[in-house]
PDB file of C-alpha atoms in Angstrom:
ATOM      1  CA  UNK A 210       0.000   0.000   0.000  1.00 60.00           C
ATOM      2  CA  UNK A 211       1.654   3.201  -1.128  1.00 69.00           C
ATOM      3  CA  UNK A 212       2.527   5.403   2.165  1.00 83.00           C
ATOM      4  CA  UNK A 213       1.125   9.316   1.972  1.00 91.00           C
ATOM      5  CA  UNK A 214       1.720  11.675   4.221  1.00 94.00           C
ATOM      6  CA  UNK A 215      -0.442  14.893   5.047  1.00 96.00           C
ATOM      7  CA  UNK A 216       0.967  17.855   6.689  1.00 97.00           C
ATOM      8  CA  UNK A 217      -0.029  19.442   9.204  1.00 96.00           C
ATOM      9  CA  UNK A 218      -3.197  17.510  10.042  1.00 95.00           C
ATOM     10  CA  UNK A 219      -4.936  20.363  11.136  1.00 96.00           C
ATOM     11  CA  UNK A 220      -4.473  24.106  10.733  1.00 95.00           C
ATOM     12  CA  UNK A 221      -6.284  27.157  12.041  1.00 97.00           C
ATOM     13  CA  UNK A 222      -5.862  30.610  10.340  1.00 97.00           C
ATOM     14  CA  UNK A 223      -7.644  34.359  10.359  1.00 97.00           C
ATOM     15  CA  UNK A 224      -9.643  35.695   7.881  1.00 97.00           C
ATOM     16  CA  UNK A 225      -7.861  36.995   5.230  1.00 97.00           C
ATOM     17  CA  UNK A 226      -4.456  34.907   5.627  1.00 97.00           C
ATOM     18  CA  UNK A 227      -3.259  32.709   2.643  1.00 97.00           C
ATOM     19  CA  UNK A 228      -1.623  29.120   3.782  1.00 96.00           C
ATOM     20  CA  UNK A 229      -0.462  26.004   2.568  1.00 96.00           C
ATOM     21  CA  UNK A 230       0.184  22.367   3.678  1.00 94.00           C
ATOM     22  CA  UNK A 231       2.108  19.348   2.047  1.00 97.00           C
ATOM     23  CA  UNK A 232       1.141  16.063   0.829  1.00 97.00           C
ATOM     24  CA  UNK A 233       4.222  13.268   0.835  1.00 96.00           C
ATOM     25  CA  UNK A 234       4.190  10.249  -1.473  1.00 92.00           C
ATOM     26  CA  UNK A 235       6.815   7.735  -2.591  1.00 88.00           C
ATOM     27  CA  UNK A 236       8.225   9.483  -6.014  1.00 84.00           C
ATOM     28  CA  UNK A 237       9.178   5.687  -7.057  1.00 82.00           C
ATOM     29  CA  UNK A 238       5.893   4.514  -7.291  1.00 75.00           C
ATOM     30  CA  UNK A 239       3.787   7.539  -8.950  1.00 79.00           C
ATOM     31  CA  UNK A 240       1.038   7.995 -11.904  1.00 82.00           C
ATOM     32  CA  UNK A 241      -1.203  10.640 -10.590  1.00 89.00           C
ATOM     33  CA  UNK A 242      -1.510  12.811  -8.020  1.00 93.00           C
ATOM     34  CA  UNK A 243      -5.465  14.024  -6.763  1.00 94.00           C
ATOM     35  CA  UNK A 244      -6.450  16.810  -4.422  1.00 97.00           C
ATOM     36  CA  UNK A 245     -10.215  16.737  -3.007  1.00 97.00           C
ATOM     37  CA  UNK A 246     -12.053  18.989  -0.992  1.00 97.00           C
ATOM     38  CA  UNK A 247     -14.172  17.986   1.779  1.00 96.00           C
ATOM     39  CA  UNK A 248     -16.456  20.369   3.457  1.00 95.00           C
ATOM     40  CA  UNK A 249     -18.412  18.809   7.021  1.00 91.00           C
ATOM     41  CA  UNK A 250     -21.223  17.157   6.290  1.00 89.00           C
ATOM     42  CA  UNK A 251     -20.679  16.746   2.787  1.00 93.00           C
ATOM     43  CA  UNK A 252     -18.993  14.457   0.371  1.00 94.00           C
ATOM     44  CA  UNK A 253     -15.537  14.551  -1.145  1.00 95.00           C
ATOM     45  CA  UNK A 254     -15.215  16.892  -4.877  1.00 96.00           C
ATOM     46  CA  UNK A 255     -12.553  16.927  -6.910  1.00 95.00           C
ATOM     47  CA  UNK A 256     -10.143  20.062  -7.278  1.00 97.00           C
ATOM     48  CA  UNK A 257      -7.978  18.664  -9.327  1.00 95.00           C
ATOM     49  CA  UNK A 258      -5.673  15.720 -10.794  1.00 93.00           C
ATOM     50  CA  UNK A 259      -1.993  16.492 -11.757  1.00 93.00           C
ATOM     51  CA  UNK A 260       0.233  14.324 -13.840  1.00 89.00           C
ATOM     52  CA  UNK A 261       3.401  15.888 -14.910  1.00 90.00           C
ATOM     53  CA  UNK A 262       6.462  16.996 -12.706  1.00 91.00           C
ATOM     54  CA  UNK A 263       6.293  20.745 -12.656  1.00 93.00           C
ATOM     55  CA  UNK A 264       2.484  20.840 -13.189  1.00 93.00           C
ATOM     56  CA  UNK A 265       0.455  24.092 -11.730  1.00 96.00           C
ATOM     57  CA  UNK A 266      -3.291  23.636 -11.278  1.00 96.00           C
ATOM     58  CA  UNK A 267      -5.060  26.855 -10.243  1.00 97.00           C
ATOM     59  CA  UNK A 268      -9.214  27.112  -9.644  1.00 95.00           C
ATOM     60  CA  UNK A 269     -10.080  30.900  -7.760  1.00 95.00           C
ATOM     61  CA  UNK A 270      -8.102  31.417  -4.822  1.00 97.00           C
ATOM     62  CA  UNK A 271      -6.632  27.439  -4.497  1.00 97.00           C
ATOM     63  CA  UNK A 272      -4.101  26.274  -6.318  1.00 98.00           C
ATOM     64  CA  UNK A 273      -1.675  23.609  -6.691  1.00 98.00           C
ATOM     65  CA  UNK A 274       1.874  22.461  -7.651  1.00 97.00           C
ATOM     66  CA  UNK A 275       3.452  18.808  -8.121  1.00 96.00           C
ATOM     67  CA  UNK A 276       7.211  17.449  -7.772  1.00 95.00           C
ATOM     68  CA  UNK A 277       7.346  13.877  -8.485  1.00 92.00           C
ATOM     69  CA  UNK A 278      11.141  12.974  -8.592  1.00 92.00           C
ATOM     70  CA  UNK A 279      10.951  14.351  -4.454  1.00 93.00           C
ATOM     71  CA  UNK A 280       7.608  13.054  -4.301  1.00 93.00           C
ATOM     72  CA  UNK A 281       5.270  16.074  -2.920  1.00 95.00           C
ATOM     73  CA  UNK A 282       2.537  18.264  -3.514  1.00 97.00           C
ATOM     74  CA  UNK A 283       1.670  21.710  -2.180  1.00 98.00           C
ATOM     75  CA  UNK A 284      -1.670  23.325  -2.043  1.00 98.00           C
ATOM     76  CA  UNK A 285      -2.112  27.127  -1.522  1.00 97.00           C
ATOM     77  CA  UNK A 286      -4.996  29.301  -0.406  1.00 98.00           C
ATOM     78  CA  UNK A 287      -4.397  33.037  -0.981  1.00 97.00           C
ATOM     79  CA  UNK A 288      -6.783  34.971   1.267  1.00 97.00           C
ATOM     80  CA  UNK A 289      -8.925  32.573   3.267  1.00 97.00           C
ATOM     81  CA  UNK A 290     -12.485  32.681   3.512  1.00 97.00           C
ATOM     82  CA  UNK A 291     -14.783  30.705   6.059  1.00 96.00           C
ATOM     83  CA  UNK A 292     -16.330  29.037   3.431  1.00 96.00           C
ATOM     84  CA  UNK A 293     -13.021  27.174   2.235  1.00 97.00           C
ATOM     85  CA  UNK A 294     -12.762  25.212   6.013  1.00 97.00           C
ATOM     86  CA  UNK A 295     -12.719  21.594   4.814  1.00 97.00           C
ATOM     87  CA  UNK A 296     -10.750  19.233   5.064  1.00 96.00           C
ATOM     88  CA  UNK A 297      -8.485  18.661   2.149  1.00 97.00           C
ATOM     89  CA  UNK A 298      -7.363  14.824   0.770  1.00 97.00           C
ATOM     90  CA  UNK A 299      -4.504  13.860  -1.003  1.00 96.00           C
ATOM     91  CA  UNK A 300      -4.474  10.710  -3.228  1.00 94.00           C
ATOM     92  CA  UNK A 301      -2.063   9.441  -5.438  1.00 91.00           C
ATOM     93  CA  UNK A 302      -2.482   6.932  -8.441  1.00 86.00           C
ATOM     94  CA  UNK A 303       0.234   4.204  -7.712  1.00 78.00           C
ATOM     95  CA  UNK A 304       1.873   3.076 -11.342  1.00 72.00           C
ATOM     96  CA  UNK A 305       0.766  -0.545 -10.817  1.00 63.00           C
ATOM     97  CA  UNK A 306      -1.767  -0.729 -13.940  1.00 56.00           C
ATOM     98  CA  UNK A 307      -5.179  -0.974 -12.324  1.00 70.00           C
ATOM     99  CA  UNK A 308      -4.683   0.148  -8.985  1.00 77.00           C
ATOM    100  CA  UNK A 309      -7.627   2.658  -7.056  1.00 85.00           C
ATOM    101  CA  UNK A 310      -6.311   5.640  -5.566  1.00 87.00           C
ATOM    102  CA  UNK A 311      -4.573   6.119  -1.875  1.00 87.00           C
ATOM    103  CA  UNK A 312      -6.401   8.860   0.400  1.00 92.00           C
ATOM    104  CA  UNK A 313      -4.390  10.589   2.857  1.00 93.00           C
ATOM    105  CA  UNK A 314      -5.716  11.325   5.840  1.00 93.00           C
ATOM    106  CA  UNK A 315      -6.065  14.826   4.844  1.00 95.00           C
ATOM    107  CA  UNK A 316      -5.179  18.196   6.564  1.00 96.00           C
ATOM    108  CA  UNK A 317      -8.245  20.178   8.211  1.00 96.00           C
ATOM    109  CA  UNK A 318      -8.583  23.522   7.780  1.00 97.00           C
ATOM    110  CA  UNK A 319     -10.253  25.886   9.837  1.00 97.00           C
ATOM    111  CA  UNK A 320     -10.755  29.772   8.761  1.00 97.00           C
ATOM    112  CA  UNK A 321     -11.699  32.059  11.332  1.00 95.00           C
ATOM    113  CA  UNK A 322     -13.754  35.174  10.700  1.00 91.00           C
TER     114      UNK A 322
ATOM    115  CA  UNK B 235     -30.874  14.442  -9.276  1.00 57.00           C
ATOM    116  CA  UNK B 236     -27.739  12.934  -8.102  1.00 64.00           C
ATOM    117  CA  UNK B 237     -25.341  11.341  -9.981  1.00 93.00           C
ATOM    118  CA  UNK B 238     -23.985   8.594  -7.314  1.00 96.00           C
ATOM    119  CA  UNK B 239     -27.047   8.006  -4.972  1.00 97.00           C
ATOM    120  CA  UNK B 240     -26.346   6.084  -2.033  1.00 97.00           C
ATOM    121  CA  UNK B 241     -28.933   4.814  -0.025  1.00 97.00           C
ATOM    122  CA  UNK B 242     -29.980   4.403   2.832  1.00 97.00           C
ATOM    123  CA  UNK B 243     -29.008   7.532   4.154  1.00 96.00           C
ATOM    124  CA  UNK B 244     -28.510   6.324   7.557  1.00 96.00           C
ATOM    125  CA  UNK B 245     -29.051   3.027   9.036  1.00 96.00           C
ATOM    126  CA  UNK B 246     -29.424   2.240  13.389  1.00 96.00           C
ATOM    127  CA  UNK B 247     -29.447  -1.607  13.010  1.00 95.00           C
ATOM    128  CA  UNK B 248     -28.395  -4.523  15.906  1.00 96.00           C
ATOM    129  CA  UNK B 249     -25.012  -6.511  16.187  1.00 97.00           C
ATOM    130  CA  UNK B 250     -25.916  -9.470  14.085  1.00 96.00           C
ATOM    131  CA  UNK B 251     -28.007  -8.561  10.984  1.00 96.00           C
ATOM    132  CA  UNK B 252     -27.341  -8.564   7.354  1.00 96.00           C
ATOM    133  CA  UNK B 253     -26.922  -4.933   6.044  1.00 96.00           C
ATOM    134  CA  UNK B 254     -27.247  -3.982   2.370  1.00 97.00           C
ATOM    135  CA  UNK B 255     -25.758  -0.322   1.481  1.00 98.00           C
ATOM    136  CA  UNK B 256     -26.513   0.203  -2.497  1.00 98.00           C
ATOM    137  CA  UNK B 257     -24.820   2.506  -4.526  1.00 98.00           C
ATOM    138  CA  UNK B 258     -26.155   3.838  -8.176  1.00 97.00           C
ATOM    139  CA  UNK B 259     -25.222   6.341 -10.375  1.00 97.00           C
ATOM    140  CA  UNK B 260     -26.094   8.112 -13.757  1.00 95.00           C
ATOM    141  CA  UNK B 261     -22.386   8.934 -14.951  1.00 91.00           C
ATOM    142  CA  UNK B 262     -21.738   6.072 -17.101  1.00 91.00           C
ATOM    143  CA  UNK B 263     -18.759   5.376 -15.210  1.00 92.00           C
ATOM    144  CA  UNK B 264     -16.844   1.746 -15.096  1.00 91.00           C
ATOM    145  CA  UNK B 265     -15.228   2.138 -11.783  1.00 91.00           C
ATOM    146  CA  UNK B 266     -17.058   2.122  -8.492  1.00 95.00           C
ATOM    147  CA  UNK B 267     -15.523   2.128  -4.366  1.00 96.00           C
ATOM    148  CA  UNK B 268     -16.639   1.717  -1.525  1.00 98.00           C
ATOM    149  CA  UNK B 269     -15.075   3.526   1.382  1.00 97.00           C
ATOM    150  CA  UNK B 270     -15.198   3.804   4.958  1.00 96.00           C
ATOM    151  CA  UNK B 271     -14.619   6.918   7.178  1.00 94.00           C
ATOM    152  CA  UNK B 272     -14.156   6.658  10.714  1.00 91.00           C
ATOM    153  CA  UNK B 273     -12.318   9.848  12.543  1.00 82.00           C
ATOM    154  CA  UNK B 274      -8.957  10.411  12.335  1.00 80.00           C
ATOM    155  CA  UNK B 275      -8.621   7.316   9.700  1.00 82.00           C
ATOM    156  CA  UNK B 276      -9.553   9.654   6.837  1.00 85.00           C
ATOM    157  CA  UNK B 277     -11.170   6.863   3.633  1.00 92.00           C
ATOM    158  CA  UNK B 278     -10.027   3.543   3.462  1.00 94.00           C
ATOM    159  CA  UNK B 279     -11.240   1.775   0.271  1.00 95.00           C
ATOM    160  CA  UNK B 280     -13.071  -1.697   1.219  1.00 97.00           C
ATOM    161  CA  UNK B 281     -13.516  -2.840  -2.000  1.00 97.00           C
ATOM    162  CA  UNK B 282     -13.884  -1.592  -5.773  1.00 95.00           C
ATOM    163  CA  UNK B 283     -14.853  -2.682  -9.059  1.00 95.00           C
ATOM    164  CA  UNK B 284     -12.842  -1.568 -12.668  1.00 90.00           C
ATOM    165  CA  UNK B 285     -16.182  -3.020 -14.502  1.00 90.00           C
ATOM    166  CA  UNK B 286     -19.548  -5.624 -14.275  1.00 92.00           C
ATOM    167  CA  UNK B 287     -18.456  -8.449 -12.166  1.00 88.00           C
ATOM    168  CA  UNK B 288     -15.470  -7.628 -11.510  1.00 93.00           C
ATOM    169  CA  UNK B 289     -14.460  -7.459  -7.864  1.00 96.00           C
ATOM    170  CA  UNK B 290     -11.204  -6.448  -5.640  1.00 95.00           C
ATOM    171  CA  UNK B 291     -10.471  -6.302  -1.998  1.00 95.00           C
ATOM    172  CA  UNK B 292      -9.456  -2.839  -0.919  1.00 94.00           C
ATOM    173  CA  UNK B 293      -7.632  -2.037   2.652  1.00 91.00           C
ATOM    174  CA  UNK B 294     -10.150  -3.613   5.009  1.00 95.00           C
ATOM    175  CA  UNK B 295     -12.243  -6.195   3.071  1.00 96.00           C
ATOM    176  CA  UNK B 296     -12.950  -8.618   6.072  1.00 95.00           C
ATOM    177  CA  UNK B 297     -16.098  -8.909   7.539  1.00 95.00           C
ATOM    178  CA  UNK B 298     -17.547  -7.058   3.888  1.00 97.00           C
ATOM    179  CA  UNK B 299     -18.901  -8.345   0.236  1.00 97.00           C
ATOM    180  CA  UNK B 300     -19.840  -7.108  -2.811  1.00 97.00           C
ATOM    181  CA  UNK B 301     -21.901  -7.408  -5.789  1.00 97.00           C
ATOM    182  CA  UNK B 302     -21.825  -5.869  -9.433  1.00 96.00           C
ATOM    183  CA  UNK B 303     -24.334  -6.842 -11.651  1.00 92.00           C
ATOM    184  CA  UNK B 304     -24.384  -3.978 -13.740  1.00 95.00           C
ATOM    185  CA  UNK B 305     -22.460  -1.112 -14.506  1.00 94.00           C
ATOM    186  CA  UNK B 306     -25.067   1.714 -13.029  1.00 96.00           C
ATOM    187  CA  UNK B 307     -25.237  -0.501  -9.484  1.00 97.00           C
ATOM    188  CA  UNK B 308     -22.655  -1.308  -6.645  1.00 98.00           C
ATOM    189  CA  UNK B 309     -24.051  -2.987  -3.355  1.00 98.00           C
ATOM    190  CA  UNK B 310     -22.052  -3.342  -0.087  1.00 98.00           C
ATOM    191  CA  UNK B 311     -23.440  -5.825   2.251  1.00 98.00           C
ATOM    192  CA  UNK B 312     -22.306  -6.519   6.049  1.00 96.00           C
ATOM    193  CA  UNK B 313     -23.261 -10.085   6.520  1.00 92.00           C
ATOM    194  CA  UNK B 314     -23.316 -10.333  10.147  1.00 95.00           C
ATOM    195  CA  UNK B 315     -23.145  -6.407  11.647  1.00 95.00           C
ATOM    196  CA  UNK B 316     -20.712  -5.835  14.090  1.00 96.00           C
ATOM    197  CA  UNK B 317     -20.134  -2.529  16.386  1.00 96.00           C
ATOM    198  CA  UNK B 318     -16.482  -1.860  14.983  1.00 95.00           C
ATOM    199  CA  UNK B 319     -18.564  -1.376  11.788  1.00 97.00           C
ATOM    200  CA  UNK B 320     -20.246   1.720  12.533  1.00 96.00           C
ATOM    201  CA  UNK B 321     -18.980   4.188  10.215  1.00 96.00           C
ATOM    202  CA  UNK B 322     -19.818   6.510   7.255  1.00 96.00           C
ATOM    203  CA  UNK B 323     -19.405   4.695   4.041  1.00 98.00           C
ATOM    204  CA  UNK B 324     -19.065   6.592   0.981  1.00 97.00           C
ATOM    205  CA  UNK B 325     -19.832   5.124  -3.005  1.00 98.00           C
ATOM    206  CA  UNK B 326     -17.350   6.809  -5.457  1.00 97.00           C
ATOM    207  CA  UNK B 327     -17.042   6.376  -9.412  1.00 95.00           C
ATOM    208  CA  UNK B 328     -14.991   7.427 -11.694  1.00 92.00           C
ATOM    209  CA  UNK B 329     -14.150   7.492 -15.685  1.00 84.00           C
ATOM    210  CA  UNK B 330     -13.476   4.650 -17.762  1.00 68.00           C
ATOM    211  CA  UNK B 331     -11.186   1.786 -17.242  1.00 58.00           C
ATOM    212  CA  UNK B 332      -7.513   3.081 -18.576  1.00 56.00           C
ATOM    213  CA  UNK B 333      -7.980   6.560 -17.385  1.00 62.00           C
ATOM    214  CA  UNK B 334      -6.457   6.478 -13.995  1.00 65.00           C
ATOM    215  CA  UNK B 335      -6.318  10.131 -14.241  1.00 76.00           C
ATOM    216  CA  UNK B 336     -10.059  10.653 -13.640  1.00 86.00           C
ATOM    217  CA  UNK B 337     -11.514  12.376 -10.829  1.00 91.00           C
ATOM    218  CA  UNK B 338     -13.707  10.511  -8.525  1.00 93.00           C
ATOM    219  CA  UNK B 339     -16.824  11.190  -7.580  1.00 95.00           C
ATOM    220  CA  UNK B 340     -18.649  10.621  -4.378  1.00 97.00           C
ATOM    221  CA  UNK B 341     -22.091   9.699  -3.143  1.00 97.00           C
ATOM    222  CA  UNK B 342     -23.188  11.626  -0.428  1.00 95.00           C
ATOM    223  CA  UNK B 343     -22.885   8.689   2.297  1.00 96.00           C
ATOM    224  CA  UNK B 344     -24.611   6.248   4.650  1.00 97.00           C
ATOM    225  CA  UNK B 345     -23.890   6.635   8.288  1.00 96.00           C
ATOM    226  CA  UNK B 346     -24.324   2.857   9.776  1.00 97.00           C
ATOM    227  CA  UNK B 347     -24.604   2.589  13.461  1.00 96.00           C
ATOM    228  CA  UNK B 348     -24.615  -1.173  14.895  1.00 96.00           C
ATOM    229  CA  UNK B 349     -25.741  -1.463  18.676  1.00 95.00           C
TER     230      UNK B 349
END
């Protein structure tokens, strides 16, 4: 089972700030790399699914950046909002052929007005 | 509507019975999960299935089954209900077979509580 890593687990920031946290996966062992949204109460949505080493995925405010020879993932937020606490998933595509996705245990984000 | 419907919604049910969670959806999709979320554990994928009939043990299998008799339906069933299975389980699809890249998409979940 591949091993990912979510950093921090759970982070707490005003109004207004931007912030980031990490997701950690073996670079040997890589196709795809996902990042979900998951708001309380609700179910998991896609943001988005990188490939390449080097890719930049942006949607609004969030965006996204991929290194796959070191193996990791960062996801921004410029100028949080309440409405983006969630929790957010990692979960990359092992290169095995037919193998499901790996879920991190996400890092939880907390905005406060 | 929907496009992965889970249902039931939520389910209080006794140490001992036979649960069936279904799992439907309108995307077309080949690939269909079930997950489990209990706190702190994040998803762990009991089982999936790449296409009709075609079944795979996830993470934590034991103590599950599954059935796919057509593409647009994915059952879960608990055959004998046990406490340590109360959890919210979660239905996901995604695109077809050789396009690991695809996005999954979730049901909205069934929260199963066994006294």
């Amino acid at each position: 089972i591949l091993n990912v890593e979510q950093s921090p687990q759970s982070l707490h920031v005003q109004e207004g700030d931007s912030t980031n946290f990490t997701c950690s996966f073996p670079s040997s062992n890589f196709y795809a790399l996902h990042w979900y949204r998951w708001e309380t109460a609700k179910s998991p949505e896609a943001l988005f699914v990188m490939t390449l080493n080097g890719d930049e995925k942006k949607k609004g405010r969030i965006s996204a950046t991929l290194n796959t020879k070191e193996g990791y993932s960062y996801l921004y937020i410029k100028g949080s909002q309440p409405e983006d606490s969630a929790t957010y998933l990692c979960a990359p595509a092992p290169r095995s052929g037919n193998t499901p996705l790996v879920f991190g245990k996400g890092t939880r984000l907390s905005v406060i007005a | 509507d929907a496009d992965v419907t889970q249902t039931p919604r939520n389910r209080i049910t006794k140490t001992g019975k036979r649960i069936m969670l279904e799992c439907s959806q309108t995307k077309g999709h080949d690939r269909m999960y079930w997950y489990r979320q209990d706190p702190g554990l994040g998803l762990r994928l009991i089982y999936y299935s790449f296409d009709v009939k075609d079944i795979n043990k996830g993470e934590i299998s034991d103590g599950y089954s599954v059935s796919r008799q057509a593409q647009a339906k994915f059952s879960l069933s608990l055959e004998s209900a046990i406490p340590n299975q109360t959890a919210l389980y979660f239905c996901a699809t995604s695109g077809s077979r050789d396009r690991i890249n695809q996005p999954q998409h979730f049901g909205d979940g069934t929260r199963l509580s066994i006294l």
